[in-house]
CSV table of C-alpha atoms and ligand atoms in Angstrom, one decimal:
chain,number,residue,atom,x,y,z
P,1,MET,CA,109.2,-72.1,-30.9
P,2,ARG,CA,107.7,-75.4,-28.7
P,3,SER,CA,106.7,-72.6,-26.1
P,4,LEU,CA,105.1,-70.5,-29.0
P,5,LEU,CA,103.7,-73.7,-30.2
P,6,LEU,CA,101.8,-74.6,-27.1
P,7,HIS,CA,101.1,-70.9,-26.3
P,8,LEU,CA,99.0,-70.4,-29.1
P,9,SER,CA,97.2,-74.3,-28.3
P,10,GLU,CA,95.6,-71.9,-26.1
P,11,SER,CA,94.6,-69.7,-28.5
P,12,LYS,CA,90.0,-69.0,-29.2
P,13,ARG,CA,91.3,-67.2,-32.2
P,14,LEU,CA,93.4,-69.3,-33.8
P,15,ALA,CA,91.4,-72.5,-32.9
P,16,PRO,CA,88.5,-71.5,-36.0
P,17,PHE,CA,91.1,-70.3,-38.4
P,18,ILE,CA,93.1,-73.3,-38.3
P,19,MET,CA,90.0,-75.8,-37.9
P,20,LYS,CA,88.2,-74.5,-41.1
P,21,ASN,CA,91.1,-74.2,-43.5
P,22,GLY,CA,91.1,-77.4,-45.8
P,23,VAL,CA,95.4,-77.4,-45.5
P,24,SER,CA,95.2,-78.3,-42.0
P,25,ARG,CA,92.6,-80.7,-42.1
P,26,ARG,CA,94.5,-83.0,-43.9
P,27,VAL,CA,97.9,-82.2,-42.1
P,28,ALA,CA,96.2,-83.4,-38.4
P,29,ARG,CA,94.2,-86.7,-39.8
P,30,ARG,CA,97.9,-87.7,-39.2
P,31,PHE,CA,97.4,-86.9,-35.8
P,32,VAL,CA,93.2,-87.7,-35.4
P,33,ALA,CA,91.5,-90.9,-36.6
P,34,GLY,CA,89.0,-88.5,-37.6
P,35,GLU,CA,85.8,-86.3,-36.5
P,36,ALA,CA,83.5,-89.1,-35.4
P,37,LEU,CA,83.1,-91.8,-33.4
P,38,ASP,CA,82.5,-94.6,-36.5
P,39,ASP,CA,86.3,-92.9,-37.6
P,40,ALA,CA,87.7,-94.7,-33.8
P,41,VAL,CA,86.1,-97.4,-34.0
P,42,GLU,CA,87.5,-98.4,-37.8
P,43,ALA,CA,90.7,-96.7,-36.4
P,44,ALA,CA,90.6,-99.6,-33.3
P,45,HIS,CA,89.6,-102.6,-35.0
P,46,HIS,CA,93.0,-102.1,-37.3
P,47,VAL,CA,94.7,-101.4,-34.4
P,48,ASN,CA,92.9,-104.7,-32.8
P,49,HIS,CA,94.0,-106.4,-36.1
P,50,SER,CA,97.9,-105.6,-36.5
P,51,LEU,CA,97.5,-107.1,-32.3
P,52,GLN,CA,97.9,-103.7,-30.7
P,53,LEU,CA,95.4,-102.1,-28.1
P,54,ALA,CA,93.5,-99.2,-28.1
P,55,SER,CA,92.6,-95.8,-26.3
P,56,LEU,CA,89.8,-94.0,-27.2
P,57,ASP,CA,90.0,-90.8,-26.7
P,58,LEU,CA,87.2,-87.9,-27.7
P,59,LEU,CA,88.8,-85.1,-28.4
P,60,GLY,CA,87.8,-81.4,-25.8
P,61,GLU,CA,89.0,-79.6,-23.0
P,62,ASN,CA,88.0,-77.0,-20.5
P,63,VAL,CA,84.2,-77.1,-21.3
P,64,SER,CA,83.0,-73.8,-20.0
P,65,ASP,CA,79.4,-75.4,-19.0
P,66,GLU,CA,77.7,-78.0,-17.2
P,67,ALA,CA,75.6,-78.7,-20.3
P,68,GLY,CA,78.6,-79.4,-22.4
P,69,ALA,CA,80.2,-81.5,-18.9
P,70,ARG,CA,77.7,-83.4,-18.6
P,71,ARG,CA,77.2,-84.1,-23.1
P,72,ALA,CA,80.7,-85.3,-23.0
P,73,ALA,CA,80.4,-87.9,-19.8
P,74,ASP,CA,77.2,-89.2,-21.9
P,75,ASN,CA,79.1,-89.9,-25.3
P,76,TYR,CA,81.3,-91.4,-22.6
P,77,ILE,CA,79.2,-94.0,-21.7
P,78,ALA,CA,78.2,-94.7,-25.5
P,79,ILE,CA,81.9,-95.4,-26.1
P,80,PHE,CA,82.0,-98.2,-23.6
P,81,ASP,CA,78.6,-99.3,-25.0
P,82,ARG,CA,80.3,-99.4,-28.6
P,83,ILE,CA,83.4,-100.6,-27.3
P,84,ALA,CA,81.3,-103.5,-26.4
P,85,GLU,CA,79.5,-103.9,-29.1
P,86,GLU,CA,82.4,-104.0,-31.3
P,87,HIS,CA,84.3,-106.3,-28.7
P,88,LEU,CA,87.2,-104.1,-29.3
P,89,ASP,CA,90.6,-104.3,-27.6
P,90,ALA,CA,90.1,-100.9,-26.0
P,91,ASN,CA,89.6,-98.5,-23.1
P,92,VAL,CA,89.0,-94.9,-23.3
P,93,SER,CA,91.1,-92.2,-22.0
P,94,LEU,CA,89.6,-88.3,-20.6
P,95,LYS,CA,90.9,-85.1,-19.6
P,96,LEU,CA,89.3,-83.2,-16.5
P,97,THR,CA,88.5,-80.0,-17.9
P,98,GLN,CA,85.8,-82.3,-20.4
P,99,LEU,CA,84.0,-82.9,-17.3
P,100,GLY,CA,83.8,-79.9,-16.1
P,101,LEU,CA,87.0,-79.1,-13.3
P,102,ASP,CA,86.9,-75.7,-15.0
P,103,LEU,CA,83.8,-74.9,-13.2
P,104,SER,CA,83.4,-77.0,-10.1
P,105,GLU,CA,85.4,-80.1,-9.0
P,106,ASN,CA,81.7,-81.8,-7.1
P,107,LEU,CA,79.9,-81.8,-11.0
P,108,CYS,CA,83.7,-83.4,-12.6
P,109,GLN,CA,84.1,-86.0,-10.1
P,110,GLU,CA,80.6,-86.9,-9.9
P,111,LEU,CA,80.6,-87.3,-13.9
P,112,LEU,CA,84.0,-89.5,-14.2
P,113,GLU,CA,82.6,-91.6,-10.9
P,114,GLY,CA,79.7,-92.6,-13.5
P,115,ILE,CA,81.6,-93.3,-16.2
P,116,VAL,CA,84.3,-95.2,-14.0
P,117,ALA,CA,80.7,-97.7,-12.7
P,118,HIS,CA,79.9,-98.3,-16.0
P,119,ALA,CA,83.7,-99.5,-17.2
P,120,THR,CA,84.3,-101.1,-14.1
P,121,ASN,CA,81.4,-103.1,-14.7
P,122,GLN,CA,82.1,-103.5,-18.5
P,123,GLY,CA,85.3,-104.8,-17.2
P,124,ASN,CA,86.9,-102.0,-18.1
P,125,PHE,CA,89.5,-99.6,-17.5
P,126,VAL,CA,89.3,-95.6,-17.9
P,127,ARG,CA,92.4,-93.5,-17.8
P,128,ILE,CA,92.4,-90.4,-16.2
P,129,ASP,CA,94.9,-88.1,-18.8
P,130,MET,CA,96.8,-85.4,-17.4
P,131,GLU,CA,96.4,-81.7,-18.2
P,132,GLY,CA,98.4,-78.3,-17.6
P,133,SER,CA,100.6,-77.7,-13.7
P,134,ALA,CA,97.1,-76.1,-13.0
P,135,TYR,CA,94.9,-79.0,-12.6
P,136,THR,CA,98.0,-81.9,-11.6
P,137,GLN,CA,96.3,-81.6,-7.8
P,138,ARG,CA,93.1,-82.2,-8.4
P,139,THR,CA,93.7,-84.7,-10.6
P,140,VAL,CA,95.6,-87.1,-8.3
P,141,GLU,CA,92.7,-86.2,-5.7
P,142,ILE,CA,90.1,-87.2,-8.2
P,143,ALA,CA,91.9,-90.5,-9.2
P,144,LYS,CA,92.7,-91.1,-6.4
P,145,ARG,CA,88.9,-90.9,-4.5
P,146,ALA,CA,87.6,-92.6,-7.9
P,147,ARG,CA,89.8,-95.2,-7.3
P,148,ALA,CA,89.1,-95.8,-3.5
P,149,LYS,CA,85.5,-96.7,-4.8
P,150,TYR,CA,86.0,-98.7,-8.3
P,151,ALA,CA,88.9,-100.5,-9.5
P,152,GLY,CA,88.9,-99.3,-13.8
P,153,VAL,CA,90.2,-96.1,-13.0
P,154,GLY,CA,94.2,-94.6,-13.0
P,155,THR,CA,95.7,-91.9,-14.1
P,156,VAL,CA,99.0,-90.0,-15.1
P,157,MET,CA,102.2,-89.0,-14.2
P,158,GLN,CA,104.6,-86.5,-16.5
P,159,SER,CA,108.6,-86.9,-15.5
P,160,TYR,CA,109.0,-82.8,-16.3
P,161,LEU,CA,107.5,-82.3,-12.5
P,162,TYR,CA,109.7,-82.4,-10.0
P,163,ARG,CA,106.6,-83.5,-7.8
P,164,ALA,CA,106.0,-86.6,-10.2
P,165,GLU,CA,107.9,-89.1,-8.0
P,166,GLN,CA,106.1,-88.0,-5.2
P,167,ASP,CA,102.8,-88.4,-6.6
P,168,VAL,CA,104.3,-91.5,-8.0
P,169,ARG,CA,104.5,-92.6,-4.7
P,170,ASP,CA,101.3,-91.8,-3.3
P,171,LEU,CA,99.3,-93.0,-6.3
P,172,LEU,CA,101.1,-96.5,-6.0
P,173,ALA,CA,100.5,-96.8,-2.6
P,174,ALA,CA,96.3,-96.2,-3.4
P,175,GLY,CA,96.8,-99.4,-6.0
P,176,CYS,CA,96.1,-96.9,-8.9
P,177,ARG,CA,97.2,-98.3,-12.1
P,178,LEU,CA,99.9,-95.0,-14.0
P,179,ARG,CA,100.5,-94.0,-17.2
P,180,LEU,CA,103.9,-92.6,-17.4
P,181,CYS,CA,105.0,-89.8,-19.8
P,182,LYS,CA,107.0,-86.6,-19.9
P,183,GLY,CA,104.4,-84.0,-20.0
P,184,ALA,CA,103.0,-82.3,-23.4
P,185,TYR,CA,101.9,-78.5,-21.9
P,186,ASN,CA,103.9,-75.6,-20.6
P,187,GLU,CA,105.4,-75.4,-17.7
P,188,PRO,CA,108.1,-73.4,-16.6
P,189,PRO,CA,111.3,-73.9,-14.9
P,190,GLU,CA,110.3,-73.3,-10.9
P,191,ILE,CA,108.3,-76.6,-10.9
P,192,ALA,CA,109.5,-78.8,-14.4
P,193,PHE,CA,112.9,-79.5,-15.6
P,194,PRO,CA,113.8,-77.2,-18.6
P,195,LYS,CA,116.2,-79.9,-19.9
P,196,LYS,CA,114.9,-83.3,-22.0
P,197,GLU,CA,118.0,-84.8,-20.1
P,198,ASP,CA,117.0,-84.8,-16.9
P,199,VAL,CA,113.3,-84.5,-18.1
P,200,ASP,CA,114.7,-88.0,-19.6
P,201,ALA,CA,116.6,-89.4,-16.1
P,202,ASN,CA,113.9,-88.8,-13.8
P,203,TYR,CA,111.4,-90.2,-16.9
P,204,VAL,CA,113.7,-93.6,-16.9
P,205,LYS,CA,113.8,-93.1,-12.0
P,206,MET,CA,109.7,-93.6,-12.3
P,207,MET,CA,110.0,-96.2,-14.2
P,208,LYS,CA,112.1,-97.9,-12.1
P,209,LEU,CA,109.5,-97.1,-9.0
P,210,LEU,CA,106.6,-98.8,-11.5
P,211,LEU,CA,107.3,-101.6,-12.6
P,212,PRO,CA,108.1,-103.4,-9.5
P,213,SER,CA,105.2,-102.4,-8.4
P,214,GLY,CA,103.0,-105.5,-9.3
P,215,ILE,CA,100.4,-102.9,-10.8
P,216,TYR,CA,99.8,-103.5,-14.3
P,217,HIS,CA,101.1,-99.4,-15.8
P,218,GLY,CA,101.5,-97.6,-19.1
P,219,ILE,CA,105.3,-97.1,-20.7
P,220,ALA,CA,104.3,-94.2,-22.8
P,221,THR,CA,107.0,-92.6,-25.3
P,222,HIS,CA,109.0,-92.9,-29.1
P,223,ASP,CA,111.4,-92.7,-27.2
P,224,PRO,CA,113.6,-95.1,-28.4
P,225,ALA,CA,116.5,-94.6,-25.1
P,226,MET,CA,113.3,-94.6,-23.0
P,227,ILE,CA,112.0,-98.4,-24.7
P,228,GLN,CA,115.5,-99.7,-24.2
P,229,ALA,CA,115.8,-98.2,-20.9
P,230,THR,CA,112.5,-100.6,-19.8
P,231,LYS,CA,113.4,-102.8,-21.8
P,232,ASP,CA,116.7,-103.6,-20.4
P,233,PHE,CA,115.3,-103.1,-16.4
P,234,ALA,CA,112.2,-105.6,-17.1
P,235,ARG,CA,115.1,-108.6,-18.0
P,236,GLU,CA,116.2,-107.7,-15.2
P,237,LYS,CA,114.0,-107.6,-12.5
P,238,ASN,CA,112.5,-111.3,-14.4
P,239,ILE,CA,109.4,-108.6,-15.3
P,240,GLY,CA,107.4,-110.1,-17.6
P,241,ARG,CA,106.2,-109.0,-21.3
P,242,ASP,CA,103.1,-108.7,-20.1
P,243,ALA,CA,103.3,-107.0,-16.8
P,244,PHE,CA,103.4,-103.6,-18.6
P,245,GLU,CA,102.5,-101.9,-21.8
P,246,PHE,CA,103.8,-99.5,-23.8
P,247,GLN,CA,101.7,-97.0,-25.4
P,248,MET,CA,102.5,-94.6,-28.0
P,249,LEU,CA,100.0,-91.3,-29.5
P,250,TYR,CA,97.6,-92.4,-33.4
P,251,GLY,CA,100.5,-92.2,-36.4
P,252,ILE,CA,103.3,-92.0,-34.8
P,253,ARG,CA,106.1,-94.1,-34.7
P,254,THR,CA,104.4,-96.6,-36.5
P,255,ASP,CA,107.2,-98.3,-37.1
P,256,LEU,CA,108.2,-98.5,-33.6
P,257,GLN,CA,104.7,-99.5,-32.7
P,258,HIS,CA,105.2,-102.9,-34.8
P,259,ARG,CA,108.6,-103.7,-33.9
P,260,LEU,CA,107.6,-104.5,-30.1
P,261,VAL,CA,104.4,-106.2,-30.8
P,262,ARG,CA,107.2,-108.7,-33.6
P,263,GLU,CA,109.7,-108.5,-30.0
P,264,GLY,CA,106.5,-109.4,-27.7
P,265,TYR,CA,105.6,-106.5,-26.2
P,266,ARG,CA,101.9,-105.2,-25.3
P,267,LEU,CA,101.5,-101.4,-27.2
P,268,ARG,CA,98.2,-99.5,-27.0
P,269,VAL,CA,97.9,-97.1,-29.3
P,270,TYR,CA,96.1,-93.9,-27.8
P,271,ILE,CA,93.6,-92.8,-31.2
P,272,PRO,CA,91.7,-89.0,-31.1
P,273,PHE,CA,88.9,-88.6,-32.2
P,274,GLY,CA,86.6,-85.5,-32.5
P,275,THR,CA,85.6,-82.1,-33.6
P,276,ASP,CA,87.3,-80.0,-31.3
P,277,TRP,CA,91.2,-81.4,-32.8
P,278,PHE,CA,93.0,-78.1,-32.6
P,279,PRO,CA,95.2,-78.6,-29.1
P,280,TYR,CA,96.0,-81.6,-30.0
P,281,PHE,CA,96.7,-80.8,-33.2
P,282,MET,CA,98.9,-77.7,-31.2
P,283,ARG,CA,100.6,-80.3,-28.8
P,284,ARG,CA,101.9,-82.6,-31.7
P,285,LEU,CA,103.6,-79.6,-34.3
P,286,ALA,CA,104.9,-78.4,-30.3
P,287,GLU,CA,106.9,-81.9,-29.7
P,288,ARG,CA,108.4,-82.2,-33.1
P,289,PRO,CA,109.7,-79.1,-35.5
P,290,ALA,CA,109.8,-81.6,-38.6
P,291,ASN,CA,105.9,-81.5,-37.9
P,292,LEU,CA,105.8,-77.3,-38.1
P,293,LEU,CA,107.5,-77.8,-41.1
P,294,PHE,CA,106.1,-80.7,-43.0
P,295,PHE,CA,102.3,-78.7,-41.8
P,296,ALA,CA,104.4,-74.7,-43.4
P,297,ARG,CA,105.6,-77.1,-46.5
P,298,SER,CA,102.2,-78.6,-46.9
P,299,LEU,CA,100.6,-74.7,-46.3
P,300,PHE,CA,102.6,-72.8,-48.4
P,301,PRO,CA,104.0,-75.8,-51.3
P,302,ARG,CA,104.8,-72.8,-53.5
P,303,SER,CA,107.5,-70.9,-50.8
P,304,SER,CA,111.0,-71.6,-50.3
P,305,LEU,CA,110.3,-73.4,-47.5
P,306,GLY,CA,112.5,-75.3,-46.5
P,307,ALA,CA,114.1,-75.3,-49.8
P,308,GLU,CA,117.1,-77.4,-49.8
Z,1,LIG,C1,100.2,-92.8,-25.2
Z,1,LIG,C2,100.7,-91.1,-25.3
Z,1,LIG,C3,99.3,-90.6,-24.1
Z,1,LIG,C4,99.9,-89.5,-23.5
Z,1,LIG,N1,99.4,-89.0,-22.6
Z,1,LIG,C5,99.7,-87.4,-21.8
Z,1,LIG,C6,98.8,-87.0,-20.5
Z,1,LIG,O1,98.2,-87.3,-20.5
Z,1,LIG,N2,99.6,-85.9,-20.6
Z,1,LIG,C7,101.3,-85.3,-21.3
Z,1,LIG,O2,100.9,-84.2,-20.4
Z,1,LIG,N3,101.8,-86.1,-21.8
Z,1,LIG,C8,101.3,-87.0,-22.6
Z,1,LIG,N4,101.3,-88.2,-23.5
Z,1,LIG,C9,102.1,-86.9,-24.6
Z,1,LIG,C10,103.9,-86.6,-23.5
Z,1,LIG,O3,104.3,-86.1,-22.4
Z,1,LIG,C11,104.9,-86.1,-25.0
Z,1,LIG,O4,104.8,-84.9,-24.8
Z,1,LIG,C12,104.8,-86.9,-26.4
Z,1,LIG,O5,105.6,-88.4,-26.2
Z,1,LIG,C13,106.6,-86.9,-26.5
Z,1,LIG,O6,107.8,-87.7,-26.1
Z,1,LIG,P1,107.9,-88.4,-25.9
Z,1,LIG,O7,108.8,-89.7,-24.8
Z,1,LIG,O8,108.1,-89.1,-27.5
Z,1,LIG,O9,110.1,-88.5,-26.0
Z,1,LIG,P2,110.2,-86.9,-27.0
Z,1,LIG,O10,111.9,-86.7,-26.3
Z,1,LIG,O11,109.9,-86.4,-26.9
Z,1,LIG,O12,110.8,-87.6,-28.6
Z,1,LIG,C14,111.3,-88.6,-29.0
Z,1,LIG,C15,111.2,-89.2,-30.2
Z,1,LIG,O13,109.9,-89.2,-30.7
Z,1,LIG,C16,109.2,-89.4,-31.9
Z,1,LIG,N5,108.3,-87.8,-31.7
Z,1,LIG,C17,107.8,-87.3,-30.7
Z,1,LIG,N6,106.9,-87.0,-30.4
Z,1,LIG,C18,106.5,-86.8,-32.0
Z,1,LIG,C19,105.8,-86.2,-32.3
Z,1,LIG,N7,104.6,-85.6,-32.1
Z,1,LIG,N8,105.1,-86.2,-33.8
Z,1,LIG,C20,106.4,-86.9,-34.5
Z,1,LIG,N9,107.1,-88.1,-33.9
Z,1,LIG,C21,107.4,-87.7,-33.1
Z,1,LIG,C22,110.5,-88.9,-32.2
Z,1,LIG,O14,111.4,-89.1,-33.0
Z,1,LIG,C23,111.8,-87.6,-31.2
Z,1,LIG,O15,112.6,-87.9,-31.2
Z,1,LIG,C24,101.7,-89.0,-24.0
Z,1,LIG,C25,102.0,-89.9,-24.8
Z,1,LIG,C26,101.5,-90.8,-25.4
Z,1,LIG,C27,102.6,-91.5,-26.3
């Protein structure tokens, strides 16, 4: 089911059908702050009010023309200006395929560096999300080149990839801030651990490389076992609670988010917004069967789905 949903998340035919449907739009709002920047700003104020940090993500990936990539870059500059105007404690997450990586690596590097220069001038930070494995190598290289010029940029490592440990070592040597996650795409067993227990073990292994590095990293997970392993390791190694942050997605495990803040940990909420929410929404459904069941029940309320 996970593979099917991830496969469907790339469907250009299904997207308009789901996105026009009123029920899916309502269900998607659990995971997406809204379609306008104002919605994301409102969500970020709310998050900051609860003593949490935010990362704003303008949804969009795989743009197919240069004008679309340039528009996305302009939008990101405007987001940073709005963050500054609103005095939000927030940075930005973006995807390189939104900045034209499918079209030209040079164009993508140029647009990214324009955004990173703007963010660095404002003392802010750009997180380059990690997409499917077709983009891993290029993302690592682009992130390293940008980091060699500017402080305000970092990227993401996915613990399901066999190559992740070597990438972590390379990027740490380049002084790169990293977000550690498990990975959200459909990857074959030739390049990614198929079993959850191996993904989790690699996650813990990489967390133990990140935390003592002296660089400020993000531990992105809703998994209580990963969170506990991080807390235990930090305590054992005397690593302060302000030396790293936990990160979670908007609308997921808010109970855990609040608990971590009460315990004195730093917690950043990833706030996606925008009209292009279909692939993001499908990845969230794929992560948890209960989400899919909830969605199916909302679509077919009078059916016997999930009847006791
Ligand atoms: C801040 C942040 C940024 C991310 N950035 C990227 C990225 O750049 N690239 C990438 O490939 N992936 C990214 N991810 C997604 C990540 O790779 C995982 O797919 C996702 O976080 C689920 O893994 P988990 O660590 O929560 O553990 P899991 O073992 O998948 O889940 C543990 C528990 O968390 C809860 N949970 C997890 N997902 C959901 C959900 N969708 N709905 C409801 N409950 C859920 C459930 O209670 C579940 O039992 C990001 C995740 C976070 C939190």
